[in-house]
Amino acid sequence: MIYLLLGDDLAAVDARIAEIKSRFFKGSEEALAFDFDNLDGSRLEAHALKKALLVLPVIAPHRLIVVRQIHKLKPADIKVLMAFCQKPAKHCDLVLESSESALKGDLKDLTLYVKASMLEGPKAPNVFDMTKLMTAHRSGEALKILDGFWRANMHPLQIMPALVWYWSKEGRLRGKEIFKKGLTALQEADLNIKRSRLEPKYALEKLVVELGLLLRR
């Protein structure tokens, strides 16, 4: 069997590998010591993968080889891996891991030959998630997302273009007067940020609240 674990949920990946190892060796520490290899695709020495795939089991019926970060394998190792996956040896099972959600280049066809699982963690909210909350008159929740941006060290000027685009679409639906007031609020926030009239964090929080109030009219 060849398992392919894709995605950035490293805790889930480690748990799946531990479950496979436990089932594979059934508590036999001796078999685990002799018939298990844990390889890192970013640090493999020349021919190390090829050698590992050729070694026969000593105690267990099959060897188990884990290859992490396969998207960082060198071209020669990718060629060896693809050849093995197309014609697997009976003495060896593989667990392949990558934090990528989709494989590219010479690995792009790997999913045709393996049992693939996607293990991705929850995605962090983005600016457009915040604007959806503003439209729904949930400014308090929008501000919580904004606070998450600060914690992620996102600069206010990375957020402003999305808010300008949002207001150009949503604000126009509210009539000429409200649309104009929103543009004024956007301009004021931009000047507050660029000229340090107000701490950028508070300038943007003030803008989100002001646009939210305009949307309620």
Short mmCIF file of C-alpha atoms in Angstrom, two decimals:
data_model
loop_
_atom_site.label_atom_id
_atom_site.label_comp_id
_atom_site.label_asym_id
_atom_site.label_seq_id
_atom_site.Cartn_x
_atom_site.Cartn_y
_atom_site.Cartn_z
CA MET A 1 0.00 0.00 0.00
CA ILE A 2 1.15 3.53 -0.76
CA TYR A 3 -0.42 6.36 1.24
CA LEU A 4 -0.19 10.01 0.19
CA LEU A 5 -0.96 12.60 2.89
CA LEU A 6 -1.40 16.12 1.55
CA GLY A 7 -2.16 19.34 3.43
CA ASP A 8 -0.91 21.70 6.10
CA ASP A 9 -2.56 20.12 9.17
CA LEU A 10 0.69 18.72 10.55
CA ALA A 11 -0.94 17.40 13.72
CA ALA A 12 -3.42 15.38 11.66
CA VAL A 13 -0.60 14.13 9.42
CA ASP A 14 1.46 12.98 12.41
CA ALA A 15 -1.58 11.28 13.92
CA ARG A 16 -2.29 9.41 10.68
CA ILE A 17 1.33 8.27 10.38
CA ALA A 18 1.32 7.12 14.01
CA GLU A 19 -1.90 5.17 13.38
CA ILE A 20 -0.42 3.48 10.30
CA LYS A 21 2.78 2.59 12.19
CA SER A 22 0.80 1.18 15.11
CA ARG A 23 -1.32 -0.96 12.83
CA PHE A 24 1.67 -1.98 10.75
CA PHE A 25 3.97 -3.10 13.56
CA LYS A 26 1.34 -3.92 16.22
CA GLY A 27 3.51 -2.86 19.15
CA SER A 28 6.63 -4.74 18.06
CA GLU A 29 9.52 -2.44 18.96
CA GLU A 30 11.98 -4.85 17.37
CA ALA A 31 10.18 -4.79 14.02
CA LEU A 32 9.89 -1.01 14.24
CA ALA A 33 13.64 -0.72 14.80
CA PHE A 34 14.61 -2.91 11.85
CA ASP A 35 11.83 -2.44 9.30
CA PHE A 36 10.94 1.25 9.49
CA ASP A 37 12.57 4.27 7.82
CA ASN A 38 11.63 7.93 8.28
CA LEU A 39 13.12 10.04 5.48
CA ASP A 40 13.03 13.80 4.87
CA GLY A 41 12.73 14.74 1.20
CA SER A 42 14.55 18.03 1.73
CA ARG A 43 17.66 16.41 3.23
CA LEU A 44 18.10 13.06 1.49
CA GLU A 45 21.60 12.01 0.56
CA ALA A 46 22.23 10.77 -2.97
CA HIS A 47 20.64 7.36 -3.66
CA ALA A 48 19.27 7.14 -0.07
CA LEU A 49 15.67 6.68 -1.24
CA LYS A 50 16.63 4.09 -3.83
CA LYS A 51 18.57 2.11 -1.23
CA ALA A 52 15.72 2.26 1.28
CA LEU A 53 13.25 0.92 -1.28
CA LEU A 54 15.51 -2.04 -2.08
CA VAL A 55 16.10 -3.21 1.50
CA LEU A 56 14.12 -6.33 2.43
CA PRO A 57 12.22 -6.71 5.72
CA VAL A 58 14.02 -8.36 8.63
CA ILE A 59 11.20 -9.11 11.08
CA ALA A 60 7.91 -7.67 9.84
CA PRO A 61 6.20 -9.08 6.72
CA HIS A 62 6.76 -5.73 5.03
CA ARG A 63 8.97 -2.68 5.49
CA LEU A 64 7.34 0.70 6.09
CA ILE A 65 9.00 3.83 4.73
CA VAL A 66 7.79 7.34 5.48
CA VAL A 67 9.00 10.06 3.12
CA ARG A 68 8.18 13.57 4.30
CA GLN A 69 8.17 16.74 2.20
CA ILE A 70 8.15 14.86 -1.07
CA HIS A 71 7.66 18.16 -2.94
CA LYS A 72 11.27 18.94 -1.97
CA LEU A 73 12.76 15.76 -3.43
CA LYS A 74 15.51 16.14 -5.99
CA PRO A 75 14.62 15.22 -9.61
CA ALA A 76 16.60 11.96 -9.43
CA ASP A 77 14.71 10.89 -6.29
CA ILE A 78 11.35 11.87 -7.82
CA LYS A 79 12.16 9.63 -10.77
CA VAL A 80 12.91 6.71 -8.41
CA LEU A 81 9.74 7.35 -6.40
CA MET A 82 7.48 7.56 -9.46
CA ALA A 83 8.94 4.35 -10.88
CA PHE A 84 8.33 2.55 -7.57
CA CYS A 85 4.75 3.85 -7.28
CA GLN A 86 3.94 2.71 -10.80
CA LYS A 87 5.29 -0.78 -10.04
CA PRO A 88 5.29 -1.22 -6.24
CA ALA A 89 7.44 -3.92 -4.67
CA LYS A 90 5.57 -6.41 -2.48
CA HIS A 91 8.06 -6.17 0.39
CA CYS A 92 7.61 -2.45 1.05
CA ASP A 93 4.79 -0.02 1.92
CA LEU A 94 5.12 3.77 1.68
CA VAL A 95 3.68 6.78 3.45
CA LEU A 96 4.34 9.94 1.43
CA GLU A 97 3.76 13.37 2.96
CA SER A 98 3.61 16.91 1.63
CA SER A 99 2.29 20.15 3.11
CA GLU A 100 1.27 21.15 -0.41
CA SER A 101 -2.40 20.76 -1.31
CA ALA A 102 -1.57 19.82 -4.90
CA LEU A 103 1.59 18.30 -6.33
CA LYS A 104 3.26 19.85 -9.35
CA GLY A 105 5.89 19.11 -11.95
CA ASP A 106 7.12 15.53 -12.12
CA LEU A 107 4.96 14.61 -9.09
CA LYS A 108 1.67 15.82 -10.54
CA ASP A 109 0.56 12.31 -11.64
CA LEU A 110 1.42 10.64 -8.33
CA THR A 111 -2.22 10.56 -7.21
CA LEU A 112 -2.95 8.09 -10.01
CA TYR A 113 -0.95 5.39 -8.22
CA VAL A 114 -1.54 6.00 -4.51
CA LYS A 115 -4.25 6.28 -1.86
CA ALA A 116 -4.41 10.04 -1.27
CA SER A 117 -5.86 11.92 1.71
CA MET A 118 -6.22 15.68 2.15
CA LEU A 119 -5.46 16.90 5.68
CA GLU A 120 -5.81 20.67 5.80
CA GLY A 121 -6.33 22.82 8.87
CA PRO A 122 -8.99 25.52 9.06
CA LYS A 123 -8.24 28.48 6.83
CA ALA A 124 -7.73 31.86 8.43
CA PRO A 125 -10.43 34.43 7.54
CA ASN A 126 -9.52 36.93 4.82
CA VAL A 127 -10.55 40.53 4.13
CA PHE A 128 -13.52 39.43 2.04
CA ASP A 129 -14.83 37.35 4.95
CA MET A 130 -14.68 40.55 6.99
CA THR A 131 -16.60 42.56 4.40
CA LYS A 132 -19.32 39.90 4.26
CA LEU A 133 -19.83 40.40 7.98
CA MET A 134 -20.00 44.16 7.46
CA THR A 135 -22.73 43.69 4.85
CA ALA A 136 -24.60 41.45 7.30
CA HIS A 137 -24.42 44.24 9.94
CA ARG A 138 -22.11 42.18 12.15
CA SER A 139 -19.42 44.80 12.70
CA GLY A 140 -18.37 43.31 16.05
CA GLU A 141 -17.41 40.02 14.36
CA ALA A 142 -15.75 41.95 11.52
CA LEU A 143 -13.57 43.72 14.10
CA LYS A 144 -12.56 40.34 15.56
CA ILE A 145 -11.31 39.27 12.14
CA LEU A 146 -9.49 42.59 11.85
CA ASP A 147 -7.82 41.89 15.20
CA GLY A 148 -6.67 38.55 13.76
CA PHE A 149 -4.99 40.43 10.92
CA TRP A 150 -2.98 42.46 13.44
CA ARG A 151 -1.92 39.28 15.21
CA ALA A 152 -0.73 37.94 11.85
CA ASN A 153 1.30 41.14 11.33
CA MET A 154 -0.73 42.24 8.31
CA HIS A 155 -0.16 45.92 7.48
CA PRO A 156 -3.24 48.17 7.18
CA LEU A 157 -2.22 49.22 3.67
CA GLN A 158 -2.60 45.58 2.63
CA ILE A 159 -6.24 45.74 3.74
CA MET A 160 -7.24 49.16 2.37
CA PRO A 161 -7.42 48.17 -1.35
CA ALA A 162 -9.94 45.42 -0.56
CA LEU A 163 -12.09 47.85 1.43
CA VAL A 164 -11.96 50.40 -1.41
CA TRP A 165 -13.03 47.70 -3.87
CA TYR A 166 -15.75 46.53 -1.48
CA TRP A 167 -17.20 50.00 -1.04
CA SER A 168 -17.10 50.67 -4.80
CA LYS A 169 -19.47 47.70 -5.17
CA GLU A 170 -21.55 47.71 -1.99
CA GLY A 171 -21.61 51.46 -1.34
CA ARG A 172 -23.09 52.31 -4.73
CA LEU A 173 -26.12 50.20 -3.87
CA ARG A 174 -26.86 52.48 -0.88
CA GLY A 175 -27.43 55.65 -2.88
CA LYS A 176 -25.29 58.60 -3.90
CA GLU A 177 -25.21 60.34 -0.51
CA ILE A 178 -24.17 57.28 1.53
CA PHE A 179 -21.70 56.23 -1.14
CA LYS A 180 -20.03 59.65 -0.98
CA LYS A 181 -19.82 59.52 2.83
CA GLY A 182 -18.14 56.11 2.61
CA LEU A 183 -15.59 57.46 0.12
CA THR A 184 -14.84 60.31 2.53
CA ALA A 185 -14.33 57.80 5.36
CA LEU A 186 -11.98 55.76 3.15
CA GLN A 187 -9.98 58.83 2.20
CA GLU A 188 -9.70 59.94 5.81
CA ALA A 189 -8.52 56.48 6.90
CA ASP A 190 -5.93 56.42 4.12
CA LEU A 191 -4.56 59.82 5.19
CA ASN A 192 -4.58 58.79 8.86
CA ILE A 193 -2.48 55.74 8.02
CA LYS A 194 -0.05 57.32 5.56
CA ARG A 195 0.51 60.54 7.50
CA SER A 196 0.42 58.98 10.97
CA ARG A 197 -2.46 61.18 12.08
CA LEU A 198 -3.81 58.18 13.95
CA GLU A 199 -2.32 54.82 14.84
CA PRO A 200 -2.93 52.69 11.70
CA LYS A 201 -4.66 49.95 13.67
CA TYR A 202 -7.22 52.35 15.12
CA ALA A 203 -7.64 54.20 11.82
CA LEU A 204 -8.76 50.98 10.16
CA GLU A 205 -10.96 49.92 13.06
CA LYS A 206 -12.63 53.34 12.91
CA LEU A 207 -13.18 52.88 9.17
CA VAL A 208 -14.81 49.46 9.58
CA VAL A 209 -17.18 50.85 12.21
CA GLU A 210 -18.05 53.91 10.09
CA LEU A 211 -18.75 51.87 6.96
CA GLY A 212 -20.79 49.45 9.04
CA LEU A 213 -22.95 52.32 10.33
CA LEU A 214 -23.45 53.65 6.80
CA LEU A 215 -24.58 50.21 5.65
CA ARG A 216 -27.34 50.28 8.24
CA ARG A 217 -28.95 53.40 6.79
#
